Tab-separated table of C-alpha atoms and ligand atoms in Angstrom:
chain	number	residue	atom	x	y	z
O	1	UNK	CA	83.426	60.530	-10.299
O	2	UNK	CA	80.180	59.023	-11.582
O	3	UNK	CA	79.740	61.682	-14.255
O	4	UNK	CA	83.102	60.939	-15.835
O	5	UNK	CA	82.437	57.224	-16.231
O	6	UNK	CA	81.237	55.888	-19.546
O	7	UNK	CA	78.222	53.624	-19.899
O	8	UNK	CA	79.622	50.184	-19.024
O	9	UNK	CA	82.036	51.427	-16.362
O	10	UNK	CA	79.185	53.224	-14.605
O	11	UNK	CA	77.114	50.028	-14.647
O	12	UNK	CA	79.929	48.215	-12.862
O	13	UNK	CA	81.366	50.865	-10.562
O	14	UNK	CA	78.803	53.635	-10.198
O	15	UNK	CA	76.673	54.293	-7.101
O	16	UNK	CA	77.648	51.028	-5.484
O	17	UNK	CA	76.589	50.473	-1.862
O	18	UNK	CA	79.039	48.512	0.321
O	19	UNK	CA	78.958	47.566	3.967
O	20	UNK	CA	81.325	44.602	4.351
O	21	UNK	CA	83.329	44.898	1.162
O	22	UNK	CA	80.811	42.841	-0.818
O	23	UNK	CA	81.074	43.188	-4.596
O	24	UNK	CA	77.314	43.230	-5.122
O	25	UNK	CA	74.743	44.206	-2.480
O	26	UNK	CA	73.469	40.871	-1.114
O	27	UNK	CA	69.850	39.825	-0.681
O	28	UNK	CA	68.466	41.289	2.536
O	29	UNK	CA	65.675	38.743	2.835
O	30	UNK	CA	64.133	40.393	5.876
O	31	UNK	CA	60.645	41.863	6.175
O	32	UNK	CA	61.559	44.307	8.927
O	33	UNK	CA	64.637	46.075	10.315
O	34	UNK	CA	65.347	46.723	13.942
O	35	UNK	CA	66.569	50.104	15.147
O	36	UNK	CA	68.528	50.561	18.375
O	37	UNK	CA	65.847	52.592	20.154
O	38	UNK	CA	62.232	53.670	20.009
O	39	UNK	CA	63.503	57.197	19.364
O	40	UNK	CA	65.491	56.093	16.314
O	41	UNK	CA	62.519	54.180	14.906
O	42	UNK	CA	60.351	57.262	15.426
O	43	UNK	CA	62.864	59.296	13.415
O	44	UNK	CA	63.066	56.704	10.631
O	45	UNK	CA	59.282	56.808	10.323
O	46	UNK	CA	59.327	60.614	10.274
O	47	UNK	CA	62.021	60.577	7.572
O	48	UNK	CA	64.331	62.627	9.788
O	49	UNK	CA	66.874	59.784	10.149
O	50	UNK	CA	68.337	57.369	7.611
O	51	UNK	CA	67.448	53.748	8.086
O	52	UNK	CA	65.141	50.919	7.169
O	53	UNK	CA	62.000	49.812	8.926
O	54	UNK	CA	59.902	47.536	6.732
O	55	UNK	CA	60.526	46.059	3.257
O	56	UNK	CA	57.228	47.316	1.823
O	57	UNK	CA	58.665	50.816	2.391
O	58	UNK	CA	62.291	50.137	1.461
O	59	UNK	CA	65.031	47.544	1.730
O	60	UNK	CA	68.838	47.736	1.329
O	61	UNK	CA	68.953	45.380	-1.696
O	62	UNK	CA	66.148	47.278	-3.389
O	63	UNK	CA	67.744	50.630	-2.586
O	64	UNK	CA	71.078	49.509	-4.061
O	65	UNK	CA	69.249	48.654	-7.291
O	66	UNK	CA	67.369	51.978	-7.268
O	67	UNK	CA	70.587	53.964	-6.823
O	68	UNK	CA	72.123	52.328	-9.874
O	69	UNK	CA	69.043	52.976	-11.998
O	70	UNK	CA	69.107	56.643	-10.932
O	71	UNK	CA	72.680	56.867	-12.193
O	72	UNK	CA	71.857	54.969	-15.384
O	73	UNK	CA	68.963	57.267	-16.319
O	74	UNK	CA	70.566	60.474	-15.037
O	75	UNK	CA	67.752	61.331	-12.612
O	76	UNK	CA	67.676	62.319	-8.930
O	77	UNK	CA	65.750	59.375	-7.482
O	78	UNK	CA	64.198	56.045	-8.409
O	79	UNK	CA	61.381	53.972	-6.960
O	80	UNK	CA	61.524	50.252	-7.753
O	81	UNK	CA	58.182	48.496	-8.045
O	82	UNK	CA	56.852	44.940	-8.284
O	83	UNK	CA	56.308	45.272	-12.067
O	84	UNK	CA	56.482	47.723	-14.932
O	85	UNK	CA	52.713	48.128	-14.645
O	86	UNK	CA	53.019	48.975	-10.933
O	87	UNK	CA	55.643	51.595	-11.822
O	88	UNK	CA	53.341	53.191	-14.417
O	89	UNK	CA	50.375	53.098	-12.020
O	90	UNK	CA	52.380	54.729	-9.227
O	91	UNK	CA	54.029	57.332	-11.467
O	92	UNK	CA	50.613	58.437	-12.745
O	93	UNK	CA	48.420	58.222	-9.654
O	94	UNK	CA	50.999	60.044	-7.549
O	95	UNK	CA	49.663	63.276	-9.026
O	96	UNK	CA	46.376	62.472	-10.822
O	97	UNK	CA	42.921	62.879	-9.351
O	98	UNK	CA	39.369	62.545	-10.614
O	99	UNK	CA	38.738	64.973	-13.485
O	100	UNK	CA	42.341	64.954	-14.731
O	101	UNK	CA	43.377	63.776	-18.180
O	102	UNK	CA	46.278	61.743	-19.527
O	103	UNK	CA	47.331	62.543	-23.072
O	104	UNK	CA	48.961	59.451	-24.537
O	105	UNK	CA	50.386	58.007	-27.672
O	106	UNK	CA	48.049	55.300	-29.028
O	107	UNK	CA	50.926	52.990	-29.944
O	108	UNK	CA	51.759	51.844	-26.437
O	109	UNK	CA	52.046	48.535	-24.616
O	110	UNK	CA	48.683	46.715	-24.417
O	111	UNK	CA	48.804	46.413	-20.618
O	112	UNK	CA	49.157	50.180	-20.291
O	113	UNK	CA	46.093	50.730	-22.484
O	114	UNK	CA	44.253	48.334	-20.155
O	115	UNK	CA	45.399	50.291	-17.085
O	116	UNK	CA	44.229	53.585	-18.621
O	117	UNK	CA	40.833	51.936	-19.200
O	118	UNK	CA	40.733	50.913	-15.504
O	119	UNK	CA	41.421	54.528	-14.486
O	120	UNK	CA	38.223	55.688	-16.226
O	121	UNK	CA	36.217	54.252	-13.299
O	122	UNK	CA	38.044	56.728	-11.071
O	123	UNK	CA	37.240	59.738	-13.260
O	124	UNK	CA	40.613	59.836	-15.028
O	125	UNK	CA	40.279	60.013	-18.778
O	126	UNK	CA	42.915	59.208	-21.393
O	127	UNK	CA	42.989	61.009	-24.732
O	128	UNK	CA	45.020	59.266	-27.451
O	129	UNK	CA	46.922	60.618	-30.427
O	130	UNK	CA	47.531	58.225	-33.304
O	131	UNK	CA	50.830	59.773	-34.413
O	132	UNK	CA	52.860	60.696	-31.340
O	133	UNK	CA	54.288	63.992	-32.592
O	134	UNK	CA	54.571	67.251	-30.667
O	135	UNK	CA	52.062	68.845	-33.070
O	136	UNK	CA	49.518	66.062	-32.553
O	137	UNK	CA	49.894	66.249	-28.767
O	138	UNK	CA	49.597	70.069	-28.859
O	139	UNK	CA	46.266	69.728	-30.672
O	140	UNK	CA	44.725	67.597	-27.933
O	141	UNK	CA	45.894	69.437	-24.812
O	142	UNK	CA	43.058	70.634	-22.548
O	143	UNK	CA	42.966	72.435	-19.187
O	144	UNK	CA	42.649	68.994	-17.586
O	145	UNK	CA	45.775	67.507	-19.205
O	146	UNK	CA	48.226	66.739	-16.396
O	147	UNK	CA	50.402	64.083	-18.014
O	148	UNK	CA	51.752	63.406	-21.513
O	149	UNK	CA	52.745	59.755	-21.870
O	150	UNK	CA	54.555	57.909	-24.657
O	151	UNK	CA	57.095	55.154	-25.270
O	152	UNK	CA	60.504	55.967	-26.758
O	153	UNK	CA	60.020	53.075	-29.187
O	154	UNK	CA	56.354	52.045	-29.362
O	155	UNK	CA	55.701	48.370	-28.702
O	156	UNK	CA	54.895	46.826	-31.230
O	157	UNK	CA	54.462	49.663	-33.782
O	158	UNK	CA	58.178	50.538	-33.424
O	159	UNK	CA	57.458	54.232	-33.991
O	160	UNK	CA	60.123	56.501	-32.508
O	161	UNK	CA	59.231	59.428	-30.262
O	162	UNK	CA	60.906	62.815	-30.751
O	163	UNK	CA	61.533	63.223	-27.017
O	164	UNK	CA	63.061	66.690	-27.226
O	165	UNK	CA	60.160	68.177	-29.198
O	166	UNK	CA	57.474	66.728	-26.916
O	167	UNK	CA	59.492	67.723	-23.816
O	168	UNK	CA	59.531	71.333	-24.977
O	169	UNK	CA	55.748	71.294	-25.441
O	170	UNK	CA	55.208	69.718	-22.008
O	171	UNK	CA	57.478	72.287	-20.389
O	172	UNK	CA	55.690	75.204	-22.069
O	173	UNK	CA	52.274	73.921	-20.984
O	174	UNK	CA	53.337	72.826	-17.475
O	175	UNK	CA	52.385	69.202	-18.108
O	176	UNK	CA	54.343	66.290	-16.597
O	177	UNK	CA	56.032	64.321	-19.416
O	178	UNK	CA	56.434	60.615	-18.624
O	179	UNK	CA	58.400	58.404	-21.034
O	180	UNK	CA	58.374	54.601	-21.010
O	181	UNK	CA	61.924	53.744	-22.098
O	182	UNK	CA	61.580	49.940	-21.789
O	183	UNK	CA	62.109	49.037	-25.442
O	184	UNK	CA	64.901	51.539	-26.160
O	185	UNK	CA	66.765	51.343	-22.803
O	186	UNK	CA	69.291	53.930	-21.593
O	187	UNK	CA	71.826	52.293	-23.905
O	188	UNK	CA	70.116	54.000	-26.861
O	189	UNK	CA	68.882	57.177	-25.199
O	190	UNK	CA	68.443	58.754	-21.782
O	191	UNK	CA	65.084	60.561	-21.994
O	192	UNK	CA	65.878	62.810	-19.012
O	193	UNK	CA	68.822	64.306	-20.926
O	194	UNK	CA	66.313	65.299	-23.621
O	195	UNK	CA	63.837	66.876	-21.205
O	196	UNK	CA	61.532	64.044	-20.029
O	197	UNK	CA	60.396	64.563	-16.440
O	198	UNK	CA	59.855	60.967	-15.328
O	199	UNK	CA	61.196	57.804	-16.974
O	200	UNK	CA	59.648	54.353	-16.627
O	201	UNK	CA	61.356	51.052	-17.348
O	202	UNK	CA	59.829	47.635	-17.108
O	203	UNK	CA	62.975	46.094	-15.593
O	204	UNK	CA	61.500	42.674	-16.425
O	205	UNK	CA	62.896	43.204	-19.926
O	206	UNK	CA	66.400	44.379	-20.942
O	207	UNK	CA	67.510	45.586	-17.495
O	208	UNK	CA	67.097	42.140	-15.943
O	209	UNK	CA	68.074	40.648	-19.260
O	210	UNK	CA	67.508	36.969	-18.568
O	211	UNK	CA	63.777	36.943	-18.018
O	212	UNK	CA	63.910	35.833	-14.391
O	213	UNK	CA	62.070	38.598	-12.480
O	214	UNK	CA	59.059	40.826	-13.036
O	215	UNK	CA	59.840	44.369	-11.911
O	216	UNK	CA	59.616	48.025	-12.843
O	217	UNK	CA	61.313	51.312	-12.029
O	218	UNK	CA	60.338	54.943	-12.224
O	219	UNK	CA	63.046	57.599	-12.183
O	220	UNK	CA	62.394	61.261	-11.504
O	221	UNK	CA	64.465	63.960	-13.198
O	222	UNK	CA	63.704	66.375	-10.349
O	223	UNK	CA	63.375	69.070	-13.003
O	224	UNK	CA	59.636	69.593	-13.352
O	225	UNK	CA	58.443	73.036	-12.222
O	226	UNK	CA	55.300	72.168	-10.254
O	227	UNK	CA	52.914	75.099	-10.498
O	228	UNK	CA	50.809	75.388	-7.354
O	229	UNK	CA	47.774	76.254	-9.401
O	230	UNK	CA	47.913	73.162	-11.646
O	231	UNK	CA	49.329	70.715	-9.079
O	232	UNK	CA	48.036	71.867	-5.677
O	233	UNK	CA	48.706	68.410	-4.178
O	234	UNK	CA	52.443	69.007	-4.654
O	235	UNK	CA	52.421	72.134	-2.476
O	236	UNK	CA	53.452	70.394	0.788
O	237	UNK	CA	56.427	68.836	-1.049
O	238	UNK	CA	57.813	72.054	-2.547
O	239	UNK	CA	60.262	72.356	0.331
O	240	UNK	CA	61.892	69.094	-0.751
O	241	UNK	CA	63.010	70.654	-4.036
O	242	UNK	CA	63.910	68.073	-6.720
O	243	UNK	CA	62.916	65.184	-4.394
O	244	UNK	CA	59.317	66.348	-3.922
O	245	UNK	CA	57.690	63.991	-6.402
O	246	UNK	CA	59.324	60.816	-5.058
O	247	UNK	CA	58.914	61.971	-1.437
O	248	UNK	CA	55.174	62.260	-2.043
O	249	UNK	CA	55.081	58.864	-3.731
O	250	UNK	CA	57.128	57.034	-1.086
O	251	UNK	CA	55.213	58.601	1.780
O	252	UNK	CA	51.812	57.734	0.372
O	253	UNK	CA	50.653	55.764	-2.682
O	254	UNK	CA	53.714	53.549	-3.127
O	255	UNK	CA	53.749	52.201	0.418
O	256	UNK	CA	49.959	52.122	0.648
O	257	UNK	CA	49.473	50.118	-2.553
O	258	UNK	CA	52.199	47.664	-1.466
O	259	UNK	CA	53.800	47.885	-4.888
O	260	UNK	CA	57.273	47.067	-3.515
O	261	UNK	CA	59.878	44.991	-5.312
O	262	UNK	CA	61.035	41.761	-3.658
O	263	UNK	CA	64.719	41.889	-2.497
O	264	UNK	CA	65.518	38.710	-4.449
O	265	UNK	CA	64.278	40.309	-7.679
O	266	UNK	CA	66.184	43.524	-6.960
O	267	UNK	CA	69.349	41.449	-6.573
O	268	UNK	CA	68.776	39.610	-9.868
O	269	UNK	CA	68.157	42.960	-11.575
O	270	UNK	CA	71.368	44.467	-10.180
O	271	UNK	CA	73.214	41.426	-11.465
O	272	UNK	CA	71.629	41.760	-14.914
O	273	UNK	CA	72.224	45.488	-15.019
O	274	UNK	CA	76.006	45.002	-15.026
O	275	UNK	CA	75.859	43.492	-18.537
O	276	UNK	CA	73.139	45.736	-20.003
O	277	UNK	CA	75.658	47.551	-22.206
O	278	UNK	CA	77.323	44.504	-23.733
O	279	UNK	CA	74.038	42.685	-24.169
O	280	UNK	CA	72.469	45.683	-25.929
O	281	UNK	CA	75.518	46.100	-28.145
O	282	UNK	CA	75.184	42.501	-29.343
O	283	UNK	CA	71.383	42.652	-29.546
O	284	UNK	CA	71.429	45.848	-31.645
O	285	UNK	CA	74.077	44.355	-33.929
O	286	UNK	CA	72.126	41.110	-34.378
O	287	UNK	CA	68.844	42.971	-34.952
O	288	UNK	CA	70.381	45.257	-37.593
O	289	UNK	CA	71.762	42.265	-39.487
O	290	UNK	CA	68.561	40.239	-39.191
O	291	UNK	CA	66.370	43.183	-40.300
O	292	UNK	CA	68.571	43.758	-43.362
O	293	UNK	CA	68.358	40.056	-44.175
O	294	UNK	CA	64.526	40.091	-43.802
O	295	UNK	CA	64.439	42.837	-46.461
O	296	UNK	CA	65.841	40.330	-48.945
O	297	UNK	CA	63.039	37.792	-48.247
O	298	UNK	CA	60.497	37.922	-51.079
O	299	UNK	CA	57.989	35.888	-49.085
O	300	UNK	CA	57.607	38.644	-46.469
O	301	UNK	CA	55.273	41.568	-47.188
O	302	UNK	CA	56.846	43.933	-44.669
O	303	UNK	CA	59.786	44.513	-42.320
O	304	UNK	CA	59.901	47.231	-39.701
O	305	UNK	CA	63.005	48.199	-37.724
O	306	UNK	CA	63.964	51.759	-36.742
O	307	UNK	CA	67.480	51.098	-38.052
O	308	UNK	CA	66.266	50.473	-41.612
O	309	UNK	CA	66.124	53.428	-43.957
O	310	UNK	CA	62.639	52.259	-44.953
O	311	UNK	CA	61.356	52.833	-41.390
O	312	UNK	CA	59.155	55.962	-41.377
O	313	UNK	CA	60.951	57.075	-38.200
O	314	UNK	CA	64.515	56.298	-39.269
O	315	UNK	CA	65.578	59.957	-39.349
O	316	UNK	CA	64.488	60.740	-35.803
O	317	UNK	CA	65.926	57.399	-34.616
O	318	UNK	CA	69.269	58.260	-36.210
O	319	UNK	CA	69.314	61.695	-34.640
O	320	UNK	CA	68.256	60.544	-31.188
O	321	UNK	CA	69.836	57.130	-30.592
O	322	UNK	CA	73.479	56.822	-29.677
O	323	UNK	CA	74.526	53.213	-30.034
O	324	UNK	CA	72.104	51.392	-32.295
O	325	UNK	CA	68.406	50.942	-32.919
O	326	UNK	CA	67.312	48.378	-30.352
O	327	UNK	CA	66.394	44.708	-30.506
O	328	UNK	CA	62.791	44.728	-31.731
O	329	UNK	CA	61.793	43.888	-35.303
O	330	UNK	CA	58.373	43.208	-36.777
O	331	UNK	CA	57.780	41.268	-39.985
O	332	UNK	CA	54.601	40.659	-41.961
O	333	UNK	CA	53.969	37.224	-43.424
O	334	UNK	CA	50.998	37.941	-45.729
O	335	UNK	CA	48.373	36.159	-43.627
O	336	UNK	CA	47.745	34.946	-40.089
O	337	UNK	CA	48.213	31.329	-41.248
O	338	UNK	CA	51.617	32.112	-42.750
O	339	UNK	CA	52.641	34.020	-39.600
O	340	UNK	CA	51.690	30.976	-37.501
O	341	UNK	CA	53.608	28.695	-39.870
O	342	UNK	CA	56.785	30.754	-39.503
O	343	UNK	CA	56.443	30.842	-35.710
O	344	UNK	CA	55.786	27.079	-35.507
O	345	UNK	CA	58.762	26.212	-37.696
O	346	UNK	CA	61.341	28.265	-35.786
O	347	UNK	CA	63.799	26.156	-33.796
O	348	UNK	CA	65.514	28.682	-31.541
O	349	UNK	CA	63.196	31.637	-30.831
O	350	UNK	CA	60.901	31.008	-27.872
O	351	UNK	CA	57.178	31.619	-28.389
O	352	UNK	CA	56.558	33.844	-25.376
O	353	UNK	CA	54.850	37.107	-24.417
O	354	UNK	CA	58.054	38.792	-23.357
O	355	UNK	CA	60.865	40.912	-24.761
O	356	UNK	CA	64.399	41.825	-23.755
O	357	UNK	CA	65.765	38.346	-23.039
O	358	UNK	CA	69.185	37.011	-23.977
O	359	UNK	CA	67.251	34.494	-26.101
O	360	UNK	CA	65.359	35.499	-29.233
O	361	UNK	CA	61.596	35.615	-28.592
O	362	UNK	CA	58.696	35.695	-31.062
O	363	UNK	CA	54.971	36.285	-30.741
O	364	UNK	CA	51.881	36.880	-32.882
O	365	UNK	CA	50.618	39.975	-30.962
O	366	UNK	CA	47.183	40.210	-32.573
O	367	UNK	CA	45.987	36.845	-31.197
O	368	UNK	CA	47.750	37.103	-27.835
O	369	UNK	CA	48.786	40.288	-26.027
O	370	UNK	CA	46.275	42.364	-28.043
O	371	UNK	CA	43.530	39.699	-28.170
O	372	UNK	CA	41.288	41.825	-25.941
O	373	UNK	CA	41.851	45.074	-27.873
O	374	UNK	CA	39.280	46.487	-30.293
O	375	UNK	CA	40.028	46.669	-34.030
O	376	UNK	CA	40.508	50.435	-33.702
O	377	UNK	CA	42.983	49.968	-30.841
O	378	UNK	CA	44.879	47.381	-32.867
O	379	UNK	CA	45.042	49.695	-35.860
O	380	UNK	CA	46.296	52.578	-33.709
O	381	UNK	CA	48.942	50.314	-32.205
O	382	UNK	CA	50.167	49.454	-35.714
O	383	UNK	CA	48.980	45.862	-35.460
O	384	UNK	CA	48.076	43.560	-38.323
O	385	UNK	CA	46.823	39.995	-38.388
O	386	UNK	CA	49.935	38.799	-40.258
O	387	UNK	CA	52.480	40.563	-38.030
O	388	UNK	CA	55.162	38.758	-36.005
O	389	UNK	CA	57.068	40.597	-33.291
O	390	UNK	CA	60.641	39.520	-32.742
O	391	UNK	CA	62.762	40.396	-29.713
O	392	UNK	CA	66.263	39.614	-30.913
O	393	UNK	CA	68.649	37.868	-28.524
O	394	UNK	CA	72.400	37.336	-28.349
O	395	UNK	CA	72.623	34.072	-30.332
O	396	UNK	CA	75.115	33.787	-33.199
O	397	UNK	CA	73.589	35.705	-36.088
O	398	UNK	CA	74.380	32.959	-38.630
O	399	UNK	CA	72.243	30.504	-36.646
O	400	UNK	CA	69.386	32.995	-36.338
O	401	UNK	CA	69.364	33.786	-40.051
O	402	UNK	CA	69.542	30.086	-40.974
O	403	UNK	CA	66.647	29.328	-38.634
O	404	UNK	CA	64.433	32.147	-39.968
O	405	UNK	CA	65.405	31.118	-43.506
O	406	UNK	CA	64.060	27.595	-43.086
O	407	UNK	CA	60.962	28.810	-41.196
O	408	UNK	CA	60.102	31.410	-43.825
O	409	UNK	CA	60.753	28.717	-46.452
O	410	UNK	CA	57.812	26.825	-44.912
O	411	UNK	CA	55.380	29.354	-46.403
F	1	PLP	C1	56.448	44.853	-20.508
F	1	PLP	C2	56.181	46.285	-20.649
F	1	PLP	C3	55.500	46.995	-19.649
F	1	PLP	C4	54.950	46.334	-18.405
F	1	PLP	O1	55.941	45.791	-17.613
F	1	PLP	P1	55.729	44.516	-16.640
F	1	PLP	O2	57.043	44.403	-15.975
F	1	PLP	O3	55.371	43.357	-17.507
F	1	PLP	O4	54.612	44.873	-15.711
F	1	PLP	C5	55.320	48.351	-19.813
F	1	PLP	N1	55.765	48.978	-20.917
F	1	PLP	C6	56.403	48.325	-21.908
F	1	PLP	C7	56.868	49.077	-23.093
F	1	PLP	C8	56.623	46.965	-21.816
F	1	PLP	O5	57.248	46.317	-22.811
């Protein structure tokens, strides 16, 4: 039944868990779960019986959210984590060990670059490619490369990944391909359908939608062919077939790092998830109109949006994305002072370090979320001192344009 449903119907009716006829799985605000006997609890701990024991390991509200994300992304299983960063950490460290390498796009979220720096202390090195193309990745693969990592739409460079081409390379070289789909969302593209092995979403953004909970999810496609020679640590999990990767994660690193999502946040995410489709439809529509309008502003020295024909990645975006081009736009004001002036004069957009809200959000990335990055890192991430990042919301487009018009008029 699930496979026949279209996007919005699946968000409302797919993979729903019901016990008492509830219309949305309620908040199981309980740290532990009793089983009827010592024998049953023994089985739950040995994973030979279904059931819950302790919320750090799993929880009914969290599981209901995970099931819906699995359906949304078209994978076999999902692990919900306390944040997007926790999801990335767990997805990576589940299989990496000292001496291994990550091969990553350079134009990724600043926090992820920070995490990869932290991993150096544990003997895990990250090699970056400036242009995230299959050819560039192929050039930098070594015997130690275990993971290729990139974002579908780089934040804030807004470069668009050719998922299918990189997936083919990763498959040929037996490298796990992990895609961060936070900025694009499944509304634009489902990376697993194009060959990605594991998909990450910071659910704090578009999935939650209202900016009320930090959380992250990782979804496994179940399709990676683990070679025993390259991934010996996966050998004991071979018998679990497509569930091996998440079985290893749940049984070890995930529960041991305590990266679990709070039931309350899982509930708020499930609630937000129901309107992901209609929010994204409106957001993409607003962003397309706003980006086109920015192109007519003589005061601006640059506009970047994957939906504009002037975007260097417009062709791949057009080929790959189904329903629009996302909600992120960057504009260049000519100088840092002018960028600050625009930001300060805006009435509606909130000045916050977040994206994916119903409200329009703006930030000057260079002085905030990338303040601790080197000049080289900023350049690789497509950052300039006069750049403003805009996460477009669902306001009425006339009001947004009028507001940006008066703010840009201030320069
Ligand atoms: C926000 C974000 C993250 C990190 O997610 P948190 O929920 O803030 O930990 C990772 N990747 C991308 C692309 C993001 O935008």
